[in-house]
PDB file of N, CA and C in Angstrom:
ATOM      1  N   MET A   1      -6.590 -47.902 -20.154  1.00 88.00           N
ATOM      2  CA  MET A   1      -5.815 -48.260 -18.990  1.00 88.00           C
ATOM      3  C   MET A   1      -4.324 -48.322 -19.330  1.00 88.00           C
ATOM      4  N   ILE A   2      -4.042 -48.847 -20.503  1.00 86.00           N
ATOM      5  CA  ILE A   2      -2.635 -48.973 -20.890  1.00 86.00           C
ATOM      6  C   ILE A   2      -2.015 -47.604 -21.135  1.00 86.00           C
ATOM      7  N   ALA A   3      -2.779 -46.708 -21.764  1.00 85.00           N
ATOM      8  CA  ALA A   3      -2.261 -45.359 -22.016  1.00 85.00           C
ATOM      9  C   ALA A   3      -1.981 -44.632 -20.702  1.00 85.00           C
ATOM     10  N   ALA A   4      -2.871 -44.784 -19.721  1.00 90.00           N
ATOM     11  CA  ALA A   4      -2.660 -44.154 -18.414  1.00 90.00           C
ATOM     12  C   ALA A   4      -1.438 -44.752 -17.724  1.00 90.00           C
ATOM     13  N   TRP A   5      -1.279 -46.073 -17.819  1.00 92.00           N
ATOM     14  CA  TRP A   5      -0.112 -46.720 -17.230  1.00 92.00           C
ATOM     15  C   TRP A   5       1.169 -46.213 -17.885  1.00 92.00           C
ATOM     16  N   PHE A   6       1.158 -46.093 -19.220  1.00 90.00           N
ATOM     17  CA  PHE A   6       2.340 -45.633 -19.928  1.00 90.00           C
ATOM     18  C   PHE A   6       2.670 -44.185 -19.557  1.00 90.00           C
ATOM     19  N   THR A   7       1.660 -43.351 -19.391  1.00 90.00           N
ATOM     20  CA  THR A   7       1.889 -41.953 -18.997  1.00 90.00           C
ATOM     21  C   THR A   7       2.549 -41.889 -17.627  1.00 90.00           C
ATOM     22  N   ARG A   8       2.076 -42.708 -16.691  1.00 94.00           N
ATOM     23  CA  ARG A   8       2.698 -42.739 -15.359  1.00 94.00           C
ATOM     24  C   ARG A   8       4.132 -43.238 -15.447  1.00 94.00           C
ATOM     25  N   LEU A   9       4.367 -44.269 -16.266  1.00 92.00           N
ATOM     26  CA  LEU A   9       5.720 -44.786 -16.443  1.00 92.00           C
ATOM     27  C   LEU A   9       6.627 -43.726 -17.043  1.00 92.00           C
ATOM     28  N   LYS A  10       6.105 -42.982 -17.995  1.00 92.00           N
ATOM     29  CA  LYS A  10       6.904 -41.950 -18.667  1.00 92.00           C
ATOM     30  C   LYS A  10       7.330 -40.846 -17.700  1.00 92.00           C
ATOM     31  N   THR A  11       6.455 -40.481 -16.767  1.00 93.00           N
ATOM     32  CA  THR A  11       6.830 -39.450 -15.789  1.00 93.00           C
ATOM     33  C   THR A  11       7.806 -40.000 -14.757  1.00 93.00           C
ATOM     34  N   ARG A  12       7.667 -41.285 -14.417  1.00 95.00           N
ATOM     35  CA  ARG A  12       8.510 -41.898 -13.401  1.00 95.00           C
ATOM     36  C   ARG A  12       9.871 -42.312 -13.952  1.00 95.00           C
ATOM     37  N   ASP A  13       9.897 -42.907 -15.154  1.00 94.00           N
ATOM     38  CA  ASP A  13      11.129 -43.435 -15.735  1.00 94.00           C
ATOM     39  C   ASP A  13      11.101 -43.245 -17.255  1.00 94.00           C
ATOM     40  N   PRO A  14      11.450 -42.035 -17.737  1.00 93.00           N
ATOM     41  CA  PRO A  14      11.355 -41.736 -19.177  1.00 93.00           C
ATOM     42  C   PRO A  14      12.213 -42.649 -20.054  1.00 93.00           C
ATOM     43  N   ASP A  15      13.373 -43.053 -19.571  1.00 94.00           N
ATOM     44  CA  ASP A  15      14.235 -43.912 -20.386  1.00 94.00           C
ATOM     45  C   ASP A  15      13.600 -45.280 -20.610  1.00 94.00           C
ATOM     46  N   ARG A  16      13.051 -45.858 -19.557  1.00 95.00           N
ATOM     47  CA  ARG A  16      12.398 -47.160 -19.683  1.00 95.00           C
ATOM     48  C   ARG A  16      11.163 -47.064 -20.573  1.00 95.00           C
ATOM     49  N   ALA A  17      10.430 -45.952 -20.446  1.00 93.00           N
ATOM     50  CA  ALA A  17       9.237 -45.750 -21.277  1.00 93.00           C
ATOM     51  C   ALA A  17       9.630 -45.651 -22.753  1.00 93.00           C
ATOM     52  N   GLU A  18      10.737 -44.995 -23.041  1.00 92.00           N
ATOM     53  CA  GLU A  18      11.188 -44.868 -24.429  1.00 92.00           C
ATOM     54  C   GLU A  18      11.607 -46.223 -24.990  1.00 92.00           C
ATOM     55  N   VAL A  19      12.264 -47.045 -24.181  1.00 94.00           N
ATOM     56  CA  VAL A  19      12.644 -48.394 -24.630  1.00 94.00           C
ATOM     57  C   VAL A  19      11.381 -49.202 -24.939  1.00 94.00           C
ATOM     58  N   LEU A  20      10.396 -49.120 -24.081  1.00 94.00           N
ATOM     59  CA  LEU A  20       9.143 -49.836 -24.285  1.00 94.00           C
ATOM     60  C   LEU A  20       8.428 -49.354 -25.552  1.00 94.00           C
ATOM     61  N   ARG A  21       8.370 -48.021 -25.761  1.00 92.00           N
ATOM     62  CA  ARG A  21       7.730 -47.467 -26.950  1.00 92.00           C
ATOM     63  C   ARG A  21       8.468 -47.896 -28.206  1.00 92.00           C
ATOM     64  N   SER A  22       9.795 -47.898 -28.138  1.00 92.00           N
ATOM     65  CA  SER A  22      10.610 -48.294 -29.286  1.00 92.00           C
ATOM     66  C   SER A  22      10.367 -49.762 -29.656  1.00 92.00           C
ATOM     67  N   ARG A  23      10.299 -50.624 -28.657  1.00 94.00           N
ATOM     68  CA  ARG A  23      10.026 -52.043 -28.916  1.00 94.00           C
ATOM     69  C   ARG A  23       8.629 -52.232 -29.507  1.00 94.00           C
ATOM     70  N   ALA A  24       7.667 -51.506 -28.973  1.00 93.00           N
ATOM     71  CA  ALA A  24       6.300 -51.613 -29.488  1.00 93.00           C
ATOM     72  C   ALA A  24       6.238 -51.129 -30.937  1.00 93.00           C
ATOM     73  N   ALA A  25       6.974 -50.076 -31.266  1.00 91.00           N
ATOM     74  CA  ALA A  25       6.994 -49.565 -32.643  1.00 91.00           C
ATOM     75  C   ALA A  25       7.601 -50.592 -33.594  1.00 91.00           C
ATOM     76  N   LYS A  26       8.684 -51.230 -33.162  1.00 93.00           N
ATOM     77  CA  LYS A  26       9.316 -52.248 -34.011  1.00 93.00           C
ATOM     78  C   LYS A  26       8.390 -53.442 -34.211  1.00 93.00           C
ATOM     79  N   LEU A  27       7.743 -53.886 -33.145  1.00 94.00           N
ATOM     80  CA  LEU A  27       6.820 -55.016 -33.244  1.00 94.00           C
ATOM     81  C   LEU A  27       5.638 -54.673 -34.145  1.00 94.00           C
ATOM     82  N   SER A  28       5.117 -53.462 -34.024  1.00 92.00           N
ATOM     83  CA  SER A  28       4.002 -53.038 -34.861  1.00 92.00           C
ATOM     84  C   SER A  28       4.404 -53.000 -36.339  1.00 92.00           C
ATOM     85  N   THR A  29       5.610 -52.545 -36.618  1.00 92.00           N
ATOM     86  CA  THR A  29       6.108 -52.516 -37.992  1.00 92.00           C
ATOM     87  C   THR A  29       6.259 -53.933 -38.539  1.00 92.00           C
ATOM     88  N   LEU A  30       6.779 -54.828 -37.716  1.00 94.00           N
ATOM     89  CA  LEU A  30       6.932 -56.217 -38.123  1.00 94.00           C
ATOM     90  C   LEU A  30       5.574 -56.868 -38.390  1.00 94.00           C
ATOM     91  N   LEU A  31       4.628 -56.663 -37.492  1.00 94.00           N
ATOM     92  CA  LEU A  31       3.290 -57.216 -37.690  1.00 94.00           C
ATOM     93  C   LEU A  31       2.625 -56.621 -38.929  1.00 94.00           C
ATOM     94  N   GLY A  32       2.864 -55.350 -39.188  1.00 93.00           N
ATOM     95  CA  GLY A  32       2.324 -54.712 -40.390  1.00 93.00           C
ATOM     96  C   GLY A  32       2.845 -55.372 -41.655  1.00 93.00           C
ATOM     97  N   ALA A  33       4.119 -55.738 -41.649  1.00 94.00           N
ATOM     98  CA  ALA A  33       4.703 -56.413 -42.810  1.00 94.00           C
ATOM     99  C   ALA A  33       4.070 -57.794 -42.999  1.00 94.00           C
ATOM    100  N   VAL A  34       3.808 -58.486 -41.908  1.00 94.00           N
ATOM    101  CA  VAL A  34       3.160 -59.806 -41.993  1.00 94.00           C
ATOM    102  C   VAL A  34       1.733 -59.651 -42.514  1.00 94.00           C
ATOM    103  N   VAL A  35       1.019 -58.671 -41.988  1.00 93.00           N
ATOM    104  CA  VAL A  35      -0.372 -58.446 -42.384  1.00 93.00           C
ATOM    105  C   VAL A  35      -0.458 -58.086 -43.866  1.00 93.00           C
ATOM    106  N   ASP A  36       0.523 -57.350 -44.355  1.00 93.00           N
ATOM    107  CA  ASP A  36       0.526 -56.970 -45.777  1.00 93.00           C
ATOM    108  C   ASP A  36       0.607 -58.181 -46.699  1.00 93.00           C
ATOM    109  N   ARG A  37       1.141 -59.291 -46.222  1.00 94.00           N
ATOM    110  CA  ARG A  37       1.271 -60.498 -47.044  1.00 94.00           C
ATOM    111  C   ARG A  37       0.016 -61.365 -47.019  1.00 94.00           C
ATOM    112  N   LEU A  38      -0.882 -61.101 -46.082  1.00 94.00           N
ATOM    113  CA  LEU A  38      -2.110 -61.891 -45.964  1.00 94.00           C
ATOM    114  C   LEU A  38      -3.163 -61.384 -46.948  1.00 94.00           C
ATOM    115  N   PRO A  39      -4.111 -62.236 -47.311  1.00 94.00           N
ATOM    116  CA  PRO A  39      -5.192 -61.790 -48.196  1.00 94.00           C
ATOM    117  C   PRO A  39      -5.984 -60.644 -47.562  1.00 94.00           C
ATOM    118  N   GLU A  40      -6.407 -59.708 -48.397  1.00 92.00           N
ATOM    119  CA  GLU A  40      -7.098 -58.524 -47.895  1.00 92.00           C
ATOM    120  C   GLU A  40      -8.391 -58.875 -47.165  1.00 92.00           C
ATOM    121  N   ARG A  41      -9.089 -59.894 -47.607  1.00 93.00           N
ATOM    122  CA  ARG A  41     -10.348 -60.238 -46.955  1.00 93.00           C
ATOM    123  C   ARG A  41     -10.113 -60.731 -45.527  1.00 93.00           C
ATOM    124  N   TRP A  42      -8.925 -61.218 -45.214  1.00 92.00           N
ATOM    125  CA  TRP A  42      -8.604 -61.637 -43.847  1.00 92.00           C
ATOM    126  C   TRP A  42      -8.289 -60.443 -42.959  1.00 92.00           C
ATOM    127  N   THR A  43      -7.739 -59.410 -43.545  1.00 91.00           N
ATOM    128  CA  THR A  43      -7.253 -58.290 -42.746  1.00 91.00           C
ATOM    129  C   THR A  43      -8.116 -57.039 -42.885  1.00 91.00           C
ATOM    130  N   GLN A  44      -9.209 -57.139 -43.605  1.00 92.00           N
ATOM    131  CA  GLN A  44     -10.080 -55.983 -43.797  1.00 92.00           C
ATOM    132  C   GLN A  44     -10.593 -55.504 -42.435  1.00 92.00           C
ATOM    133  N   GLY A  45     -10.399 -54.239 -42.155  1.00 90.00           N
ATOM    134  CA  GLY A  45     -10.840 -53.663 -40.890  1.00 90.00           C
ATOM    135  C   GLY A  45      -9.855 -53.850 -39.751  1.00 90.00           C
ATOM    136  N   LEU A  46      -8.708 -54.460 -40.011  1.00 90.00           N
ATOM    137  CA  LEU A  46      -7.700 -54.666 -38.968  1.00 90.00           C
ATOM    138  C   LEU A  46      -6.949 -53.365 -38.734  1.00 90.00           C
ATOM    139  N   TYR A  47      -6.807 -52.991 -37.484  1.00 88.00           N
ATOM    140  CA  TYR A  47      -6.100 -51.774 -37.131  1.00 88.00           C
ATOM    141  C   TYR A  47      -4.871 -52.137 -36.310  1.00 88.00           C
ATOM    142  N   LEU A  48      -3.709 -51.704 -36.773  1.00 87.00           N
ATOM    143  CA  LEU A  48      -2.476 -51.865 -36.003  1.00 87.00           C
ATOM    144  C   LEU A  48      -2.053 -50.484 -35.511  1.00 87.00           C
ATOM    145  N   PRO A  49      -1.838 -50.343 -34.212  1.00 85.00           N
ATOM    146  CA  PRO A  49      -1.476 -49.027 -33.682  1.00 85.00           C
ATOM    147  C   PRO A  49      -0.088 -48.599 -34.155  1.00 85.00           C
ATOM    148  N   ASP A  50       0.099 -47.303 -34.193  1.00 82.00           N
ATOM    149  CA  ASP A  50       1.370 -46.715 -34.586  1.00 82.00           C
ATOM    150  C   ASP A  50       2.009 -46.151 -33.325  1.00 82.00           C
ATOM    151  N   PHE A  51       3.174 -46.649 -32.962  1.00 83.00           N
ATOM    152  CA  PHE A  51       3.839 -46.213 -31.742  1.00 83.00           C
ATOM    153  C   PHE A  51       4.969 -45.236 -32.016  1.00 83.00           C
ATOM    154  N   GLU A  52       5.065 -44.751 -33.238  1.00 79.00           N
ATOM    155  CA  GLU A  52       6.115 -43.787 -33.578  1.00 79.00           C
ATOM    156  C   GLU A  52       5.800 -42.433 -32.950  1.00 79.00           C
ATOM    157  N   GLU A  53       6.857 -41.700 -32.634  1.00 74.00           N
ATOM    158  CA  GLU A  53       6.684 -40.354 -32.106  1.00 74.00           C
ATOM    159  C   GLU A  53       6.106 -39.471 -33.207  1.00 74.00           C
ATOM    160  N   PRO A  54       5.174 -38.588 -32.858  1.00 70.00           N
ATOM    161  CA  PRO A  54       4.613 -37.714 -33.902  1.00 70.00           C
ATOM    162  C   PRO A  54       5.690 -36.773 -34.442  1.00 70.00           C
ATOM    163  N   SER A  55       5.661 -36.580 -35.748  1.00 71.00           N
ATOM    164  CA  SER A  55       6.628 -35.674 -36.362  1.00 71.00           C
ATOM    165  C   SER A  55       6.164 -34.232 -36.177  1.00 71.00           C
ATOM    166  N   GLU A  56       7.074 -33.317 -36.374  1.00 74.00           N
ATOM    167  CA  GLU A  56       6.761 -31.896 -36.242  1.00 74.00           C
ATOM    168  C   GLU A  56       5.779 -31.498 -37.338  1.00 74.00           C
ATOM    169  N   GLN A  57       4.777 -30.723 -36.959  1.00 71.00           N
ATOM    170  CA  GLN A  57       3.785 -30.273 -37.935  1.00 71.00           C
ATOM    171  C   GLN A  57       4.374 -29.175 -38.815  1.00 71.00           C
ATOM    172  N   PRO A  58       3.947 -29.098 -40.083  1.00 72.00           N
ATOM    173  CA  PRO A  58       4.406 -28.010 -40.936  1.00 72.00           C
ATOM    174  C   PRO A  58       3.886 -26.672 -40.399  1.00 72.00           C
ATOM    175  N   PRO A  59       4.560 -25.586 -40.723  1.00 73.00           N
ATOM    176  CA  PRO A  59       4.157 -24.270 -40.187  1.00 73.00           C
ATOM    177  C   PRO A  59       2.705 -23.907 -40.491  1.00 73.00           C
ATOM    178  N   GLU A  60       2.174 -24.356 -41.634  1.00 72.00           N
ATOM    179  CA  GLU A  60       0.788 -24.013 -41.973  1.00 72.00           C
ATOM    180  C   GLU A  60      -0.203 -24.616 -40.983  1.00 72.00           C
ATOM    181  N   MET A  61       0.188 -25.696 -40.331  1.00 71.00           N
ATOM    182  CA  MET A  61      -0.724 -26.393 -39.431  1.00 71.00           C
ATOM    183  C   MET A  61      -0.700 -25.829 -38.002  1.00 71.00           C
ATOM    184  N   HIS A  62       0.173 -24.892 -37.726  1.00 72.00           N
ATOM    185  CA  HIS A  62       0.267 -24.343 -36.374  1.00 72.00           C
ATOM    186  C   HIS A  62      -0.898 -23.411 -36.062  1.00 72.00           C
ATOM    187  N   ASP A  63      -1.391 -22.701 -37.055  1.00 76.00           N
ATOM    188  CA  ASP A  63      -2.497 -21.776 -36.847  1.00 76.00           C
ATOM    189  C   ASP A  63      -3.818 -22.477 -37.148  1.00 76.00           C
ATOM    190  N   ASP A  64      -4.786 -22.245 -36.304  1.00 77.00           N
ATOM    191  CA  ASP A  64      -6.114 -22.821 -36.512  1.00 77.00           C
ATOM    192  C   ASP A  64      -6.858 -21.933 -37.511  1.00 77.00           C
ATOM    193  N   PRO A  65      -7.291 -22.452 -38.662  1.00 74.00           N
ATOM    194  CA  PRO A  65      -7.967 -21.616 -39.656  1.00 74.00           C
ATOM    195  C   PRO A  65      -9.283 -21.041 -39.137  1.00 74.00           C
ATOM    196  N   PHE A  66      -9.879 -21.660 -38.157  1.00 79.00           N
ATOM    197  CA  PHE A  66     -11.145 -21.164 -37.628  1.00 79.00           C
ATOM    198  C   PHE A  66     -10.956 -19.940 -36.732  1.00 79.00           C
ATOM    199  N   ASP A  67      -9.726 -19.649 -36.330  1.00 77.00           N
ATOM    200  CA  ASP A  67      -9.466 -18.446 -35.542  1.00 77.00           C
ATOM    201  C   ASP A  67      -9.740 -17.186 -36.359  1.00 77.00           C
ATOM    202  N   ARG A  68      -9.679 -17.293 -37.685  1.00 75.00           N
ATOM    203  CA  ARG A  68      -9.920 -16.131 -38.537  1.00 75.00           C
ATOM    204  C   ARG A  68     -11.398 -15.800 -38.689  1.00 75.00           C
ATOM    205  N   LEU A  69     -12.267 -16.733 -38.349  1.00 77.00           N
ATOM    206  CA  LEU A  69     -13.701 -16.493 -38.486  1.00 77.00           C
ATOM    207  C   LEU A  69     -14.175 -15.496 -37.422  1.00 77.00           C
ATOM    208  N   VAL A  70     -15.071 -14.641 -37.834  1.00 72.00           N
ATOM    209  CA  VAL A  70     -15.632 -13.647 -36.910  1.00 72.00           C
ATOM    210  C   VAL A  70     -16.885 -14.225 -36.266  1.00 72.00           C
ATOM    211  N   PRO A  71     -16.972 -14.149 -34.928  1.00 72.00           N
ATOM    212  CA  PRO A  71     -18.182 -14.649 -34.278  1.00 72.00           C
ATOM    213  C   PRO A  71     -19.427 -13.920 -34.762  1.00 72.00           C
ATOM    214  N   GLN A  72     -20.566 -14.584 -34.785  1.00 69.00           N
ATOM    215  CA  GLN A  72     -21.823 -14.000 -35.267  1.00 69.00           C
ATOM    216  C   GLN A  72     -22.215 -12.763 -34.479  1.00 69.00           C
ATOM    217  N   SER A  73     -21.898 -12.715 -33.205  1.00 67.00           N
ATOM    218  CA  SER A  73     -22.287 -11.569 -32.379  1.00 67.00           C
ATOM    219  C   SER A  73     -21.578 -10.292 -32.814  1.00 67.00           C
ATOM    220  N   GLU A  74     -20.393 -10.380 -33.411  1.00 64.00           N
ATOM    221  CA  GLU A  74     -19.669  -9.201 -33.872  1.00 64.00           C
ATOM    222  C   GLU A  74     -20.150  -8.693 -35.213  1.00 64.00           C
ATOM    223  N   LEU A  75     -20.908  -9.486 -35.954  1.00 61.00           N
ATOM    224  CA  LEU A  75     -21.384  -9.073 -37.280  1.00 61.00           C
ATOM    225  C   LEU A  75     -22.575  -8.142 -37.183  1.00 61.00           C
ATOM    226  N   SER A  76     -23.324  -8.183 -36.105  1.00 59.00           N
ATOM    227  CA  SER A  76     -24.542  -7.378 -35.995  1.00 59.00           C
ATOM    228  C   SER A  76     -24.258  -5.966 -35.631  1.00 59.00           C
TER     229      SER A  76
END
């Protein structure tokens, strides 16, 4: 529900959505630093979301390696 709400906000008001994403990223980083100081048995299995924008993929990752495979029907 939150992802759908954020998508609608992003289409309606991209600047406000970016401010919200930026704040969430900073808060997540801060919470991550706090969690790193806690004993591992307390935080085992804890997932903190990453709100950073995805970085550009390296050129090798642009092509799908499975595109090179020949379908079984063409081998016969």
